[in-house]
Coordinates of C-alpha atoms and ligand atoms in Angstrom, one line a residue:
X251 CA 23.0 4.8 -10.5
X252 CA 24.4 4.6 -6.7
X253 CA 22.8 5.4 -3.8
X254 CA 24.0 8.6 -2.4
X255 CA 23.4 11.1 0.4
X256 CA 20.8 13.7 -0.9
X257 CA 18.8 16.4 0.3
X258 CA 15.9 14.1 -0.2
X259 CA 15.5 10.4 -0.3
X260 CA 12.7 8.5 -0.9
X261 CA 12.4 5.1 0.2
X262 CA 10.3 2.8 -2.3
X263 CA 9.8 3.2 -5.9
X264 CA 6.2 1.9 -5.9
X265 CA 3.4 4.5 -7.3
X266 CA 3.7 7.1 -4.1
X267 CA 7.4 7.3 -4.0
X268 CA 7.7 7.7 -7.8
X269 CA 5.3 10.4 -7.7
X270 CA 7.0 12.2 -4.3
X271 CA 9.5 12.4 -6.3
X272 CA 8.0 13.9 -9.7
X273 CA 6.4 16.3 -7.7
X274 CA 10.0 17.6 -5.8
X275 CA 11.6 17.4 -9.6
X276 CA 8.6 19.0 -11.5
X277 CA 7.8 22.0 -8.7
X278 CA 10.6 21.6 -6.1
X279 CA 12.2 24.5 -5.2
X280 CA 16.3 24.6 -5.1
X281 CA 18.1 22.0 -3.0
X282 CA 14.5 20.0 -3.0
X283 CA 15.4 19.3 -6.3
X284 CA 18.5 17.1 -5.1
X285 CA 16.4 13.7 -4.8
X286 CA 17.1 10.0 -5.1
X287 CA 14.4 7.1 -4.6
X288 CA 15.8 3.9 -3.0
X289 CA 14.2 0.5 -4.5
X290 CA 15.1 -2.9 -2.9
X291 CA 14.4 -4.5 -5.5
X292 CA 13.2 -2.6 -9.4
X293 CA 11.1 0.3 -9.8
X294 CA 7.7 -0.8 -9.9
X295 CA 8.8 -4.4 -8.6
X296 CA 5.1 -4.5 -6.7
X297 CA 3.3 -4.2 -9.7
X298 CA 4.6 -8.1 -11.2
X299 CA 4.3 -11.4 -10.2
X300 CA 4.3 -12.6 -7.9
X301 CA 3.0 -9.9 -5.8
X302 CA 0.1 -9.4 -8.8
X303 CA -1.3 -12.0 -11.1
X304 CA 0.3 -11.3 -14.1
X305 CA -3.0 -11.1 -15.8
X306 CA -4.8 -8.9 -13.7
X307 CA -6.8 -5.7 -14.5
X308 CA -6.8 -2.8 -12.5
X309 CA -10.0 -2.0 -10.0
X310 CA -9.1 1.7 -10.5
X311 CA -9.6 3.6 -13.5
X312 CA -7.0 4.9 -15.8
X313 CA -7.3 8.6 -14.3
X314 CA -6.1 7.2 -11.0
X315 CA -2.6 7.6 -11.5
X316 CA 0.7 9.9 -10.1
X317 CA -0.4 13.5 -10.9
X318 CA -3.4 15.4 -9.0
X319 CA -6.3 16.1 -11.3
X320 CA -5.6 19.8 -11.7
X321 CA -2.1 19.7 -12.4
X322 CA -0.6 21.1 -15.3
X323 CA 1.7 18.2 -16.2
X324 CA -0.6 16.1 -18.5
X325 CA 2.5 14.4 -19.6
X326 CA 3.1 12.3 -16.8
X327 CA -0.4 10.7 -16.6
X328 CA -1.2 7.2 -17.5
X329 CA -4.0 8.0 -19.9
X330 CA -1.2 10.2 -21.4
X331 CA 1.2 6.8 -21.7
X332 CA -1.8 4.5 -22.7
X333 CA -2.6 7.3 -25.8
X334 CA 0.9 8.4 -26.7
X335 CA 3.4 4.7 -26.2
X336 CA 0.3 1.8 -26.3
X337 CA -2.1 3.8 -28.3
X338 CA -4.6 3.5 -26.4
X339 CA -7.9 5.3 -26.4
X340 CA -7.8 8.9 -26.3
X341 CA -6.5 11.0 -22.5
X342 CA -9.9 12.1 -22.3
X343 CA -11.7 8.9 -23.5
X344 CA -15.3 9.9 -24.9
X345 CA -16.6 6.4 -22.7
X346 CA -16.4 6.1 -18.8
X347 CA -15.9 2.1 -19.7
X348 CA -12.8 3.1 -21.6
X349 CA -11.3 4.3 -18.3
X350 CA -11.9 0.4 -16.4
X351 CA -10.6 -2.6 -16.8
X352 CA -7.2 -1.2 -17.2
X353 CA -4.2 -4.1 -17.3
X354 CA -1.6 -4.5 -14.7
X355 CA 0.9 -5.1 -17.9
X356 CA 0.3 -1.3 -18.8
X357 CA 0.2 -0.3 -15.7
X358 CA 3.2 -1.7 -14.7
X359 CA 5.2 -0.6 -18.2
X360 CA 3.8 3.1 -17.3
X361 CA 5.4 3.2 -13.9
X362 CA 8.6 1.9 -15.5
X363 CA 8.8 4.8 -17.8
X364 CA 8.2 7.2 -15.1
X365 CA 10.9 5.9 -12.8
X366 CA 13.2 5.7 -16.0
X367 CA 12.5 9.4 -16.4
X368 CA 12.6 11.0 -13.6
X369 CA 16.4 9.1 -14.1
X370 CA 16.5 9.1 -9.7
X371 CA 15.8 5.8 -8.9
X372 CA 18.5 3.5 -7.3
X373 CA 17.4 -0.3 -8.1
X374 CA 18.9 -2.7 -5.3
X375 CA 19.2 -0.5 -2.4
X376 CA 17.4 -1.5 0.4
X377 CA 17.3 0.9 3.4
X378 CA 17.7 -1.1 6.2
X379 CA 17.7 1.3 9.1
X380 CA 16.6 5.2 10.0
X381 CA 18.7 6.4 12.5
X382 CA 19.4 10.2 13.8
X383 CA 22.8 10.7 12.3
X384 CA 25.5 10.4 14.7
X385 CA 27.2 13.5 14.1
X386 CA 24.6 15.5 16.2
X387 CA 26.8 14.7 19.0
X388 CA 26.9 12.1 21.4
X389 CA 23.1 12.2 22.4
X390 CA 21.8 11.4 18.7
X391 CA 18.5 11.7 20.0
X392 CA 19.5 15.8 21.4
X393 CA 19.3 15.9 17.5
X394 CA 17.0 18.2 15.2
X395 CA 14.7 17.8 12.6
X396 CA 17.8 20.2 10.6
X397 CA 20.2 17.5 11.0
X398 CA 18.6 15.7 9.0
X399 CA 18.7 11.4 9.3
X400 CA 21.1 8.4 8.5
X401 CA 19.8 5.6 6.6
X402 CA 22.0 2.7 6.5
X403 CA 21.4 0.9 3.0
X404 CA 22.2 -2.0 1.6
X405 CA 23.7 -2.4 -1.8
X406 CA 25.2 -4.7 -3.4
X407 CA 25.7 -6.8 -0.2
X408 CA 27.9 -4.0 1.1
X409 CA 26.1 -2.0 3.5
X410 CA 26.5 2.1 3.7
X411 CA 25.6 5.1 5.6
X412 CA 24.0 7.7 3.7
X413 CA 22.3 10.8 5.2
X414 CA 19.5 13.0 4.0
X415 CA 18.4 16.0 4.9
X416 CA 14.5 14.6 4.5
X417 CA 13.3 11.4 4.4
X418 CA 9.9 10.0 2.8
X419 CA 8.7 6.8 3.7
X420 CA 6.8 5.3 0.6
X421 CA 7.3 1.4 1.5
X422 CA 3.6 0.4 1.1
X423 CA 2.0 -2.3 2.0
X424 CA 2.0 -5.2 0.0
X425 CA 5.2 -4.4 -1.8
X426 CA 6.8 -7.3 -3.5
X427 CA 9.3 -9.7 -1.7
X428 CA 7.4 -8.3 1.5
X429 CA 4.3 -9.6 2.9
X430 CA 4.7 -8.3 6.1
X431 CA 1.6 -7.6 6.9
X432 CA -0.2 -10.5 5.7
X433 CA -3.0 -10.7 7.9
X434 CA -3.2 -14.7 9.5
X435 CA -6.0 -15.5 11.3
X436 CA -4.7 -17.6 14.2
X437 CA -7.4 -20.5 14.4
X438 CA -6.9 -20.9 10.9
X439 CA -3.0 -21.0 11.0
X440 CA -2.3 -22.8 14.1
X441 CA -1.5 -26.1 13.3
X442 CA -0.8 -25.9 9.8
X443 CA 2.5 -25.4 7.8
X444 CA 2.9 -22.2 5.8
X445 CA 3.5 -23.8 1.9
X446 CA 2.0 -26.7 2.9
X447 CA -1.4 -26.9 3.9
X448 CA -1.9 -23.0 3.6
X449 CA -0.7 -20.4 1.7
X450 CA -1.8 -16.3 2.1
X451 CA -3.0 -14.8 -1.3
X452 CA -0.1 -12.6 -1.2
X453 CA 2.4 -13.4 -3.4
X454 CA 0.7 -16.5 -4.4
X455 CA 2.5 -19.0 -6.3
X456 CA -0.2 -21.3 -8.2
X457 CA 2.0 -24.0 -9.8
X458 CA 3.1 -26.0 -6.3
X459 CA -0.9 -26.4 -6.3
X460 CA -1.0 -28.6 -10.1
X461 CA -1.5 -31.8 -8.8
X462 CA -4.2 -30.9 -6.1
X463 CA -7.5 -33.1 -6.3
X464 CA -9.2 -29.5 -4.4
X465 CA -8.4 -26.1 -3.3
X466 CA -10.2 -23.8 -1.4
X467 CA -10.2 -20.1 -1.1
X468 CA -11.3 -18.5 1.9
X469 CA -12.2 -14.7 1.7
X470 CA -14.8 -12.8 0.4
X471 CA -12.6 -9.2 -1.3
X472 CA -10.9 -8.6 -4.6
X473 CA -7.8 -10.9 -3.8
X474 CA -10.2 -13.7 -3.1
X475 CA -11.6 -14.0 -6.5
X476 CA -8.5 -13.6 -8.6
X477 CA -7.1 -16.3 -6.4
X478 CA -10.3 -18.9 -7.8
X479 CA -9.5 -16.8 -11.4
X480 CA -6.1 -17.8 -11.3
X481 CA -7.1 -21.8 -9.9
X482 CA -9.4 -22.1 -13.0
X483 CA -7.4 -20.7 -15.7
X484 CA -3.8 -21.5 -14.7
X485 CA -4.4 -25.4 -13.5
X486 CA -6.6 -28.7 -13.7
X487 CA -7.3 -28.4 -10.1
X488 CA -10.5 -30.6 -10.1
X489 CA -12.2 -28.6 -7.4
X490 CA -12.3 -25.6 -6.4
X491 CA -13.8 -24.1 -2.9
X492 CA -14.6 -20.6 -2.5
X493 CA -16.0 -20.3 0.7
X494 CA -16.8 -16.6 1.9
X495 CA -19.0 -14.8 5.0
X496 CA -21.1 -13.0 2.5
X497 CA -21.6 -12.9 -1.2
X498 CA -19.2 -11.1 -3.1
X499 CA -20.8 -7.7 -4.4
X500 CA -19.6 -6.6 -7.5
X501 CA -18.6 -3.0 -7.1
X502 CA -15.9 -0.5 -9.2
X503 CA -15.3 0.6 -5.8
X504 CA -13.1 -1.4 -3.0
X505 CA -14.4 1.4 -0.2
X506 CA -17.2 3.6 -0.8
X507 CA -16.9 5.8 -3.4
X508 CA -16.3 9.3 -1.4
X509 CA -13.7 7.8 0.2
X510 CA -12.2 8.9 -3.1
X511 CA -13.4 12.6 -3.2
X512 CA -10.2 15.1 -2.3
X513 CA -12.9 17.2 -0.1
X514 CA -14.4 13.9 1.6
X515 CA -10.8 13.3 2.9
X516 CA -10.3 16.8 3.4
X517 CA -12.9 17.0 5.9
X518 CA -11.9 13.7 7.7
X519 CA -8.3 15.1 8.1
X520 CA -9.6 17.7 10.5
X521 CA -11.8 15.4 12.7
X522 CA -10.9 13.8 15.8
X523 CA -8.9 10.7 16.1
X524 CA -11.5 9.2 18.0
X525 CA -13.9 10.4 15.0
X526 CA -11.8 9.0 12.4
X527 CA -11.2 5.8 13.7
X528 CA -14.6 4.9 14.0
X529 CA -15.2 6.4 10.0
X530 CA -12.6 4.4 9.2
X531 CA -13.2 1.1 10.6
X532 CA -16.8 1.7 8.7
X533 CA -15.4 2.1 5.6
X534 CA -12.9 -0.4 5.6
X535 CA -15.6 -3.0 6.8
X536 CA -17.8 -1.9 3.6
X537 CA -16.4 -5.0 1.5
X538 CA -16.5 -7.4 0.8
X539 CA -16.8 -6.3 -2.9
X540 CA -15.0 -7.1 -6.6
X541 CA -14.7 -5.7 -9.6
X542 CA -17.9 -5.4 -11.6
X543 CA -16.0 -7.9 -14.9
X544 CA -14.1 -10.8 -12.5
X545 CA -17.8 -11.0 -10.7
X546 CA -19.0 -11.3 -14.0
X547 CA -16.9 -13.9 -14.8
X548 CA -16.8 -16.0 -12.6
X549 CA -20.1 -15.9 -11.4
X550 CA -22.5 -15.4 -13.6
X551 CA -20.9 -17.3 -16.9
X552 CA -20.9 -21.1 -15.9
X553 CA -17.7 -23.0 -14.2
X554 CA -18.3 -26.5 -13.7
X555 CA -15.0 -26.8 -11.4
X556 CA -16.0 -24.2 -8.9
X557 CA -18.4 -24.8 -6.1
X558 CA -19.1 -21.8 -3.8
X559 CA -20.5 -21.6 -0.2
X560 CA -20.9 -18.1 0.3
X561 CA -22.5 -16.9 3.9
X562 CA -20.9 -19.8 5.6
X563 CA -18.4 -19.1 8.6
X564 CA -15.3 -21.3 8.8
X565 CA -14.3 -21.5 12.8
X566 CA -10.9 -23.8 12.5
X567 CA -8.9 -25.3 10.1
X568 CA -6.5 -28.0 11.3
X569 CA -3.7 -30.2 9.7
X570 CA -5.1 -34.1 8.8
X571 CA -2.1 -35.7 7.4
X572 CA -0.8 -33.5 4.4
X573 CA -4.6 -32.3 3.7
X574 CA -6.8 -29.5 6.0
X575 CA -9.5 -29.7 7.6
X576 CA -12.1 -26.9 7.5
X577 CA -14.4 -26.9 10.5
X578 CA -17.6 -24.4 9.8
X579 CA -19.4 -23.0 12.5
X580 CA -22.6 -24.8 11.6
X581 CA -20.9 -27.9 12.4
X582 CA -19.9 -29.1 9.1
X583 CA -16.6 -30.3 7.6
X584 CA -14.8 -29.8 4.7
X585 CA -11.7 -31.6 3.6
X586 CA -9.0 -30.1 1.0
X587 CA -5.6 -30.4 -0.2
X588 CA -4.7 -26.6 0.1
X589 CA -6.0 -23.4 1.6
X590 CA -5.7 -19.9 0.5
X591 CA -6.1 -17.4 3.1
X592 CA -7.6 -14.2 0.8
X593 CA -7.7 -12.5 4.3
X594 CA -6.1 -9.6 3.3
X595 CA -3.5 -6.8 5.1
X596 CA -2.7 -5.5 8.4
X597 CA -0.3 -2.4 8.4
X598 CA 1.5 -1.7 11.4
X599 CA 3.9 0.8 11.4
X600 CA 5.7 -0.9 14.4
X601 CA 6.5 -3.7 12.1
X602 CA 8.8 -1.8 9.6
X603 CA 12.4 -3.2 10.7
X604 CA 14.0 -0.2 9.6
X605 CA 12.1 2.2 11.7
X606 CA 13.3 1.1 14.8
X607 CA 16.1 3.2 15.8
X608 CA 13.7 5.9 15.8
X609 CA 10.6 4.7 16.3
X610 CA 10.4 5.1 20.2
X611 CA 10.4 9.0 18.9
X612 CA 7.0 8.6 17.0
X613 CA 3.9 9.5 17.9
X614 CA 1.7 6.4 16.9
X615 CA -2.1 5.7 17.1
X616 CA -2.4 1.9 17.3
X617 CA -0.6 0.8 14.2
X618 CA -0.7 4.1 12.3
X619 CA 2.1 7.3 13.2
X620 CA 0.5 10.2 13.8
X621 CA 1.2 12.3 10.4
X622 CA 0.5 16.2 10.9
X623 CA -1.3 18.2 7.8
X624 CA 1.6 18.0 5.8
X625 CA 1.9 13.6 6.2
X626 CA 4.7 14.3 8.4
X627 CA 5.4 12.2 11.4
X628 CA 4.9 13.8 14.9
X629 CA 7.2 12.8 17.6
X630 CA 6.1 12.0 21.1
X631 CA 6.5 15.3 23.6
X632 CA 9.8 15.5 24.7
X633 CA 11.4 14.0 21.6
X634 CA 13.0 16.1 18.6
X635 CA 10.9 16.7 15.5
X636 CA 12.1 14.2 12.5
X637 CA 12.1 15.2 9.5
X638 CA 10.4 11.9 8.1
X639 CA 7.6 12.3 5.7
X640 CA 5.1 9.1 5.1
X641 CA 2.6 8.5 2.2
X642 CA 0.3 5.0 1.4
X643 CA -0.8 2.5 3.6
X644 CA 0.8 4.3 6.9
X645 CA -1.3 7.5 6.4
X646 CA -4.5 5.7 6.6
X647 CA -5.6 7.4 9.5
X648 CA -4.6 10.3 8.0
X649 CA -6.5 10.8 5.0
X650 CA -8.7 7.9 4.8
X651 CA -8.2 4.2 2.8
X652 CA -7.5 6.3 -0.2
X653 CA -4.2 5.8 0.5
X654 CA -4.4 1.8 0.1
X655 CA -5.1 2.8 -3.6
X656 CA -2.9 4.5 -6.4
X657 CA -5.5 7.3 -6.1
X658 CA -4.5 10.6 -4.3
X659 CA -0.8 9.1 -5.1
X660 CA -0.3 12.8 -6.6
X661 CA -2.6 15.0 -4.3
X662 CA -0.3 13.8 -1.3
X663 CA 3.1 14.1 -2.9
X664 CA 1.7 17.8 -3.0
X665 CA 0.9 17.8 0.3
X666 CA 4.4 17.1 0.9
X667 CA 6.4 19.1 -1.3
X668 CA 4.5 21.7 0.3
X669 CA 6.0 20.5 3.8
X670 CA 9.1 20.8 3.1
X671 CA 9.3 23.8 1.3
X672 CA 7.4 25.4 4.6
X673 CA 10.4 23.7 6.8
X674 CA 12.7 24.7 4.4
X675 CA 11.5 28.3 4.5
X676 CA 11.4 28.3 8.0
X677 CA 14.3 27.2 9.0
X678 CA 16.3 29.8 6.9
X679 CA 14.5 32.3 8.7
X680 CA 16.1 30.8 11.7
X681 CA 12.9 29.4 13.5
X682 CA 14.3 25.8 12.5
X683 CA 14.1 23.9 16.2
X684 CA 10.5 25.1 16.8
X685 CA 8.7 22.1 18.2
X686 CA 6.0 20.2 17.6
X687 CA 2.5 21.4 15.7
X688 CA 1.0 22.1 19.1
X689 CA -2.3 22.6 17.9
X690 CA -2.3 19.2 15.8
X691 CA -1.4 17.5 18.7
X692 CA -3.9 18.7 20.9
X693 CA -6.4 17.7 18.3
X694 CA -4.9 14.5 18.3
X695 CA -6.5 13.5 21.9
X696 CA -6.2 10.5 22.4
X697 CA -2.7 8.6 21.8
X698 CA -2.4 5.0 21.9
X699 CA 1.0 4.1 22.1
X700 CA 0.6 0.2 23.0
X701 CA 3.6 -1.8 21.9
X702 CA 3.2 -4.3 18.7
Ligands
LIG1094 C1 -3.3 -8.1 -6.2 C2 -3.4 -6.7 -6.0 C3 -4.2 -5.9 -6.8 C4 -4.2 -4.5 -6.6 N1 -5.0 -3.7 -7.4 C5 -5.0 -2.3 -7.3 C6 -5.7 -1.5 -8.2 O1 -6.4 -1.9 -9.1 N2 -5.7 -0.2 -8.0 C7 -5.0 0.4 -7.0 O2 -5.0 1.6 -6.8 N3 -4.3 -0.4 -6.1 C8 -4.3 -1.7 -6.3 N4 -3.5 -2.5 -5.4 C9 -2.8 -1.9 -4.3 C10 -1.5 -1.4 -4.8 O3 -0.5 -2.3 -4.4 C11 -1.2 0.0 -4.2 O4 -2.2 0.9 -4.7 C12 0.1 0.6 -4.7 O5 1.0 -0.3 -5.1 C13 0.6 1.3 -3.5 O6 1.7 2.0 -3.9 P1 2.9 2.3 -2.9 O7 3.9 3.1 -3.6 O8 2.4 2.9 -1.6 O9 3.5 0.9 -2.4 P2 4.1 -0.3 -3.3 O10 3.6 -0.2 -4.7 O11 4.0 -1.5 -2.5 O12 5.7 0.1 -3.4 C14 6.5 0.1 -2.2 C15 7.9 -0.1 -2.7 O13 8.8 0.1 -1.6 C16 9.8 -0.9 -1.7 N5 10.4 -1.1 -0.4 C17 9.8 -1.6 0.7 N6 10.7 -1.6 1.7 C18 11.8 -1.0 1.3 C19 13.1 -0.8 1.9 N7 13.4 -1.0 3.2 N8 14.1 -0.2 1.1 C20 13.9 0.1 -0.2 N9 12.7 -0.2 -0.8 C21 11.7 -0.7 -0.1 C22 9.1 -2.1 -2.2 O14 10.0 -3.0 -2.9 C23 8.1 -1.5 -3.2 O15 8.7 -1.5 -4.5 C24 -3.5 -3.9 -5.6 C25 -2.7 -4.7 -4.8 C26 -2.6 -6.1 -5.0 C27 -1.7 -6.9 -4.1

């Protein structure tokens, strides 16, 4: 399949682009029905090593998946996949624990059979800029959100201009081959060499890290403790550090659990920005927690190789010779052979490279865009509306840390077929340059627009 122009591209075939585009397929109306999903690399490609360990289970359960509860299409669900292709336990399994504990490998192979069919994902085609297109004469920025947007994409090595008439953003977060938003804390990066003395959970490669006499892992979440899984089932390593502010807390939840309740996030959509900043930096800071069986595992059944130092506060860690040296902020010292940084993401949307040539026209808070009701970008007063769509990590601010998660993958695909049927109605009635949601901005107070 090539990439092509369409009335609607989607760019990433993780979880939320894949189920964008069932939803435009499944309920779309007309020329919404003319999509394509872009993938730089597979469908699914963020749900393998090395992004994931390949032997990882899911924190989410197996209802968490593409579709919204209440929608009729039972067939595209993962408990659907698990009963009918792995046979699995039943859709509507009789035991909560039958929903947990899920593997990545079925996970992953579900995805795969979604993407193959829906039969609209291009493999290899990796959009590389957003750009008004430059037919809208010779002020592309004079441009409407009815002219739709260029995306230059490469395939192939060749590189191509395709245009669409709406654009959804579903380039995630931790997607693989990316790592963008690593989050590198600078006292412990400093000095020392990426590969080297450190390397950042994401992505992690464990074989380099054989011949190491000890390791240590610094964090405190999830990522943290399948990084020490991975150290003591995958290598000899003789010792392994896993040094952490706090004790891990065992939890099914990564944020607390309303944070996963459609009328929680509901409500949280219509507050303030101010309001939902604060909410959110709450909720994010709720961790550090793990999933009820690695906790299990590797805390309470006995590990001779792992020595823990939970509640301690590393300050510094510097380069001595090819080793690194931990300084904690009680004044002791600890000396290893390689650190893992399990210090988890930072999304900002001023980092995506291929938003660029438009992203003077956003409206951002911080390092979020502004998204309306419908998880549709809002331009800065003055600028044309753009017809640019977002759903996962960038609408965070949104609709609350749900969107870190496959969860509410399906509600917010909804959201945004509904959108852009709306435009699309709209605009045939000839209302189609109307500007911007005036009453969402003016709920929208207080706009930071500091650069990255
Ligand atoms: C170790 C680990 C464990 C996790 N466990 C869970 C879990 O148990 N439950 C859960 O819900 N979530 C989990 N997550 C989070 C999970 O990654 C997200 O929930 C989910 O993948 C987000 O889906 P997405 O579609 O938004 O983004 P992604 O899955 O990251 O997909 C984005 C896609 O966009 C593609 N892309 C990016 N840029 C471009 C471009 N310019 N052109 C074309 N394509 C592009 C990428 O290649 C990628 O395929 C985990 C993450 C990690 C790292």
């Amino acid at each position: 399949m090539q990439a092509r122009h369409a009335t609607v591209t989607i760019v990433g075939a993780g979880p939320r682009g894949l189920s964008v585009a069932l939803y435009l397929l499944c309920e779309g109306q007309g020329m919404l029905r003319d999509v394509q999903v872009l993938e730089r690399h597979a469908a699914a490609a963020s749900w393998t090593a090395p992004a994931m360990p390949e032997a990882m289970r899911l924190r989410s359960p197996a209802l968490h998946d593409l579709v919204a509860w209440h929608d009729p299409w039972r067939t595209w669900t993962f408990a659907r996949f698990r009963e009918a292709v792995l046979g699995g336990p039943p859709a509507r399994p009789a035991s909560l624990a039958a929903l947990y504990g899920v593997s990545r490998r079925e996970y992953h192979a579900y995805l795969q059979e979604v993407a193959e069919r829906l039969g609209c994902v291009v493999p290899g085609a990796e959009v590389v800029a957003i750009e008004r297109p430059q037919s809208a004469g010779a002020d592309a920025r004079s441009s409407t959100a009815a002219d739709g947007l260029d995306l230059l994409v490469r395939c192939g090595g060749a590189l191509r201009r395709l245009h669409s008439r709406w654009v959804v953003l579903a380039t995630g977060m931790v997607g693989w081959g990316g790592g963008e938003f690593r989050r590198l804390p600078e006292e412990m990066t400093g000095g020392l060499e990426d590969g080297v003395h450190f390397s950042h959970s994401h992505g992690l490669t464990i074989a380099p890290l054989a011949n190491a006499e000890s390791v240590a892992v610094l964090g405190g979440g999830q990522s943290a403790a399948e990084a020490v899984a991975r150290l003591l089932a995958e290598t000899r390593v003789p010792v392994v550090w896993w040094l952490a502010r706090r004790p891990p807390r065992p939890h099914l939840y990564p944020v607390p659990s309303q944070w996963f309740n459609d009328r929680h996030c509901g409500r949280f959509a219509g507050l303030p920005a101010e309001a939902r900043r604060r909410l959110l930096a709450g909720a994010l800071a709720w961790g550090p927690t793990i999933s009820p069986f690695l906790h299990r595992e590797l805390l309470h059944s006995p590990q001779p190789r792992l020595r823990t130092r939970f509640g301690c506060d590393v300050g510094a860690a510097l380069p001595w010779r090819r080793r690194v040296r931990l300084m904690l902020r009680d004044g002791d010292m600890a000396q290893v052979d390689h650190l893992i940084l399990a210090t988890g993401y930072a999304f900002d949307v001023r980092r995506l490279p291929f938003l660029r040539p438009v992203l003077g026209d956003l409206l951002v808070d911080g390092p979020y865009p502004v998204l309306d009701e419908d998880f549709r970008a809002v331009t800065r007063a003055g600028a044309a509306p753009l017809p640019l769509f977002f759903t996962g990590a960038a609408a965070v601010l949104r609709d609350g840390p749900r969107q870190l998660f496959v969860n509410s993958s399906g509600v917010t695909a909804k959201r945004i077929l509904a959108g852009m049927q709306r435009l699309f109605t709209t605009e045939r009635s000839g209302n189609g340059s109307r500007s911007l949601q005036p009453a969402f901005l003016q709920r929208h107070e207080s706009v930071r627009t500091s650069k990255p």
